[in-house]
Amino acid sequence: VALLALIKRSATAAALNDAQAARKALLKFHSLLHDHLLVENTRLYLYIRSAPHVRSTDLAQLSRSFQVEMNQIVKTVTQFVDKYTANDRAILGPAFMVDQDSIRETLAARFAREESTLYPLYTPPTHH
């Protein structure tokens, strides 16, 4: 939620022609995304793949594919942030609005898939 709010804040600031606030929000978004990825890579994916109910199942492969996809998303986001924090004209231009919208939609869809697919793997199935 915080990530999506920050990228939205950067767009709002850009729409108001406040390049400094837009850049600040975008850089904070990027930093927070990297923190999110670090936690996922060191906790979520490793835990899921080592959990007894997941190990050597299709779920372990699913976890790996999620990890690869997220690493690719972060590369794309890094290129986006580098491009638009380079100068005021870039972040205040119309292409920024289109690109940030695309990034926001990609992340929102990804987070929804994580929550519905990966997070339930944190808890082993209960047997009655």
PDB file of C-alpha atoms in Angstrom:
ATOM      1  CA  VAL A   1       0.000   0.000   0.000  1.00  0.00           C
ATOM      2  CA  ALA A   2       2.830   2.396   0.913  1.00  0.00           C
ATOM      3  CA  LEU A   3       4.620   1.667  -2.364  1.00  0.00           C
ATOM      4  CA  LEU A   4       1.556   2.367  -4.473  1.00  0.00           C
ATOM      5  CA  ALA A   5       0.808   5.516  -2.459  1.00  0.00           C
ATOM      6  CA  LEU A   6       4.335   6.844  -3.023  1.00  0.00           C
ATOM      7  CA  ILE A   7       4.278   6.386  -6.768  1.00  0.00           C
ATOM      8  CA  LYS A   8       0.842   8.016  -6.852  1.00  0.00           C
ATOM      9  CA  ARG A   9       2.250  10.892  -4.779  1.00  0.00           C
ATOM     10  CA  SER A  10       5.027  11.365  -7.338  1.00  0.00           C
ATOM     11  CA  ALA A  11       2.426  11.597 -10.112  1.00  0.00           C
ATOM     12  CA  THR A  12       0.329  14.075  -8.131  1.00  0.00           C
ATOM     13  CA  ALA A  13       3.385  16.260  -7.490  1.00  0.00           C
ATOM     14  CA  ALA A  14       4.379  16.077 -11.160  1.00  0.00           C
ATOM     15  CA  ALA A  15       0.847  17.077 -12.181  1.00  0.00           C
ATOM     16  CA  LEU A  16       1.279  20.121  -9.928  1.00  0.00           C
ATOM     17  CA  ASN A  17       4.627  20.900 -11.646  1.00  0.00           C
ATOM     18  CA  ASP A  18       6.543  20.227  -8.413  1.00  0.00           C
ATOM     19  CA  ALA A  19       9.529  18.331  -9.805  1.00  0.00           C
ATOM     20  CA  GLN A  20      11.366  18.265  -6.481  1.00  0.00           C
ATOM     21  CA  ALA A  21       8.452  16.657  -4.596  1.00  0.00           C
ATOM     22  CA  ALA A  22       7.831  14.247  -7.476  1.00  0.00           C
ATOM     23  CA  ARG A  23      11.483  13.186  -7.518  1.00  0.00           C
ATOM     24  CA  LYS A  24      11.573  12.833  -3.721  1.00  0.00           C
ATOM     25  CA  ALA A  25       8.472  10.594  -3.704  1.00  0.00           C
ATOM     26  CA  LEU A  26       9.818   8.548  -6.614  1.00  0.00           C
ATOM     27  CA  LEU A  27      13.187   7.992  -4.919  1.00  0.00           C
ATOM     28  CA  LYS A  28      11.490   7.027  -1.657  1.00  0.00           C
ATOM     29  CA  PHE A  29       9.249   4.624  -3.617  1.00  0.00           C
ATOM     30  CA  HIS A  30      12.331   3.067  -5.226  1.00  0.00           C
ATOM     31  CA  SER A  31      14.098   2.669  -1.889  1.00  0.00           C
ATOM     32  CA  LEU A  32      11.021   1.090  -0.292  1.00  0.00           C
ATOM     33  CA  LEU A  33      10.622  -1.276  -3.248  1.00  0.00           C
ATOM     34  CA  HIS A  34      14.218  -2.426  -2.827  1.00  0.00           C
ATOM     35  CA  ASP A  35      13.568  -3.013   0.883  1.00  0.00           C
ATOM     36  CA  HIS A  36      10.466  -5.040  -0.042  1.00  0.00           C
ATOM     37  CA  LEU A  37      12.473  -7.126  -2.495  1.00  0.00           C
ATOM     38  CA  LEU A  38      15.205  -7.769   0.065  1.00  0.00           C
ATOM     39  CA  VAL A  39      12.664  -9.065   2.582  1.00  0.00           C
ATOM     40  CA  GLU A  40      11.011 -11.226  -0.068  1.00  0.00           C
ATOM     41  CA  ASN A  41      14.323 -12.663  -1.246  1.00  0.00           C
ATOM     42  CA  THR A  42      15.677 -13.364   2.224  1.00  0.00           C
ATOM     43  CA  ARG A  43      12.493 -14.389   4.004  1.00  0.00           C
ATOM     44  CA  LEU A  44       9.415 -15.133   1.915  1.00  0.00           C
ATOM     45  CA  TYR A  45      10.887 -17.177  -0.933  1.00  0.00           C
ATOM     46  CA  LEU A  46      13.409 -19.032   1.205  1.00  0.00           C
ATOM     47  CA  TYR A  47      10.792 -19.871   3.814  1.00  0.00           C
ATOM     48  CA  ILE A  48       8.289 -21.067   1.238  1.00  0.00           C
ATOM     49  CA  ARG A  49      10.809 -23.269  -0.559  1.00  0.00           C
ATOM     50  CA  SER A  50      12.028 -24.815   2.686  1.00  0.00           C
ATOM     51  CA  ALA A  51       8.582 -25.371   4.232  1.00  0.00           C
ATOM     52  CA  PRO A  52       7.775 -29.095   4.516  1.00  0.00           C
ATOM     53  CA  HIS A  53       4.397 -28.668   2.805  1.00  0.00           C
ATOM     54  CA  VAL A  54       6.036 -26.934  -0.175  1.00  0.00           C
ATOM     55  CA  ARG A  55       9.420 -28.585  -0.653  1.00  0.00           C
ATOM     56  CA  SER A  56       9.766 -30.532  -3.902  1.00  0.00           C
ATOM     57  CA  THR A  57       6.290 -29.665  -5.120  1.00  0.00           C
ATOM     58  CA  ASP A  58       5.067 -27.444  -7.928  1.00  0.00           C
ATOM     59  CA  LEU A  59       4.698 -24.736  -5.278  1.00  0.00           C
ATOM     60  CA  ALA A  60       8.481 -24.495  -4.925  1.00  0.00           C
ATOM     61  CA  GLN A  61       8.748 -23.854  -8.673  1.00  0.00           C
ATOM     62  CA  LEU A  62       5.899 -21.351  -8.444  1.00  0.00           C
ATOM     63  CA  SER A  63       7.821 -19.511  -5.723  1.00  0.00           C
ATOM     64  CA  ARG A  64      10.912 -19.414  -7.951  1.00  0.00           C
ATOM     65  CA  SER A  65       8.929 -18.033 -10.882  1.00  0.00           C
ATOM     66  CA  PHE A  66       7.476 -15.307  -8.634  1.00  0.00           C
ATOM     67  CA  GLN A  67      10.995 -14.418  -7.513  1.00  0.00           C
ATOM     68  CA  VAL A  68      12.321 -14.203 -11.069  1.00  0.00           C
ATOM     69  CA  GLU A  69       9.342 -12.092 -12.123  1.00  0.00           C
ATOM     70  CA  MET A  70       9.761  -9.681  -9.192  1.00  0.00           C
ATOM     71  CA  ASN A  71      13.468  -9.263  -9.903  1.00  0.00           C
ATOM     72  CA  GLN A  72      12.563  -8.336 -13.499  1.00  0.00           C
ATOM     73  CA  ILE A  73       9.925  -5.865 -12.316  1.00  0.00           C
ATOM     74  CA  VAL A  74      12.499  -4.208 -10.051  1.00  0.00           C
ATOM     75  CA  LYS A  75      14.939  -3.874 -12.977  1.00  0.00           C
ATOM     76  CA  THR A  76      12.205  -2.179 -15.009  1.00  0.00           C
ATOM     77  CA  VAL A  77      11.336   0.095 -12.086  1.00  0.00           C
ATOM     78  CA  THR A  78      15.005   1.027 -11.615  1.00  0.00           C
ATOM     79  CA  GLN A  79      15.254   2.052 -15.281  1.00  0.00           C
ATOM     80  CA  PHE A  80      12.028   4.035 -14.886  1.00  0.00           C
ATOM     81  CA  VAL A  81      13.293   5.824 -11.759  1.00  0.00           C
ATOM     82  CA  ASP A  82      16.696   6.557 -13.316  1.00  0.00           C
ATOM     83  CA  LYS A  83      15.024   7.972 -16.433  1.00  0.00           C
ATOM     84  CA  TYR A  84      12.593  10.229 -14.601  1.00  0.00           C
ATOM     85  CA  THR A  85      14.822  11.472 -11.796  1.00  0.00           C
ATOM     86  CA  ALA A  86      17.512  12.575 -14.281  1.00  0.00           C
ATOM     87  CA  ASN A  87      15.993  16.017 -14.844  1.00  0.00           C
ATOM     88  CA  ASP A  88      12.922  18.124 -14.178  1.00  0.00           C
ATOM     89  CA  ARG A  89      11.738  18.070 -17.797  1.00  0.00           C
ATOM     90  CA  ALA A  90      11.540  14.269 -17.754  1.00  0.00           C
ATOM     91  CA  ILE A  91       9.499  13.964 -14.559  1.00  0.00           C
ATOM     92  CA  LEU A  92       7.176  16.821 -15.528  1.00  0.00           C
ATOM     93  CA  GLY A  93       6.586  15.516 -19.046  1.00  0.00           C
ATOM     94  CA  PRO A  94       3.502  13.617 -20.220  1.00  0.00           C
ATOM     95  CA  ALA A  95       5.407  10.344 -20.700  1.00  0.00           C
ATOM     96  CA  PHE A  96       6.015  10.169 -16.937  1.00  0.00           C
ATOM     97  CA  MET A  97       2.274  10.008 -16.259  1.00  0.00           C
ATOM     98  CA  VAL A  98       1.800   7.154 -18.721  1.00  0.00           C
ATOM     99  CA  ASP A  99       4.843   5.232 -17.486  1.00  0.00           C
ATOM    100  CA  GLN A 100       4.118   5.637 -13.773  1.00  0.00           C
ATOM    101  CA  ASP A 101       0.558   4.486 -14.402  1.00  0.00           C
ATOM    102  CA  SER A 102       1.880   1.341 -16.076  1.00  0.00           C
ATOM    103  CA  ILE A 103       4.346   0.680 -13.243  1.00  0.00           C
ATOM    104  CA  ARG A 104       1.615   1.215 -10.637  1.00  0.00           C
ATOM    105  CA  GLU A 105      -0.762  -1.173 -12.406  1.00  0.00           C
ATOM    106  CA  THR A 106       1.973  -3.812 -12.795  1.00  0.00           C
ATOM    107  CA  LEU A 107       2.863  -3.630  -9.107  1.00  0.00           C
ATOM    108  CA  ALA A 108      -0.765  -3.623  -7.937  1.00  0.00           C
ATOM    109  CA  ALA A 109      -1.473  -6.759  -9.987  1.00  0.00           C
ATOM    110  CA  ARG A 110       1.706  -8.412  -8.755  1.00  0.00           C
ATOM    111  CA  PHE A 111       0.965  -7.650  -5.101  1.00  0.00           C
ATOM    112  CA  ALA A 112      -2.561  -9.025  -5.482  1.00  0.00           C
ATOM    113  CA  ARG A 113      -1.142 -12.263  -6.933  1.00  0.00           C
ATOM    114  CA  GLU A 114       1.432 -12.489  -4.106  1.00  0.00           C
ATOM    115  CA  GLU A 115      -1.259 -12.109  -1.482  1.00  0.00           C
ATOM    116  CA  SER A 116      -3.558 -14.678  -3.035  1.00  0.00           C
ATOM    117  CA  THR A 117      -0.926 -17.227  -4.103  1.00  0.00           C
ATOM    118  CA  LEU A 118       2.239 -16.936  -2.029  1.00  0.00           C
ATOM    119  CA  TYR A 119       1.120 -15.625   1.345  1.00  0.00           C
ATOM    120  CA  PRO A 120      -1.144 -18.619   2.057  1.00  0.00           C
ATOM    121  CA  LEU A 121       1.955 -20.819   1.703  1.00  0.00           C
ATOM    122  CA  TYR A 122       3.313 -19.199   4.844  1.00  0.00           C
ATOM    123  CA  THR A 123       0.873 -21.300   6.841  1.00  0.00           C
ATOM    124  CA  PRO A 124       0.983 -25.022   6.450  1.00  0.00           C
ATOM    125  CA  PRO A 125      -2.296 -26.700   5.607  1.00  0.00           C
ATOM    126  CA  THR A 126      -4.182 -27.959   8.627  1.00  0.00           C
ATOM    127  CA  HIS A 127      -5.201 -31.580   8.818  1.00  0.00           C
ATOM    128  CA  HIS A 128      -8.400 -32.453  10.631  1.00  0.00           C
TER     129      HIS A 128
END
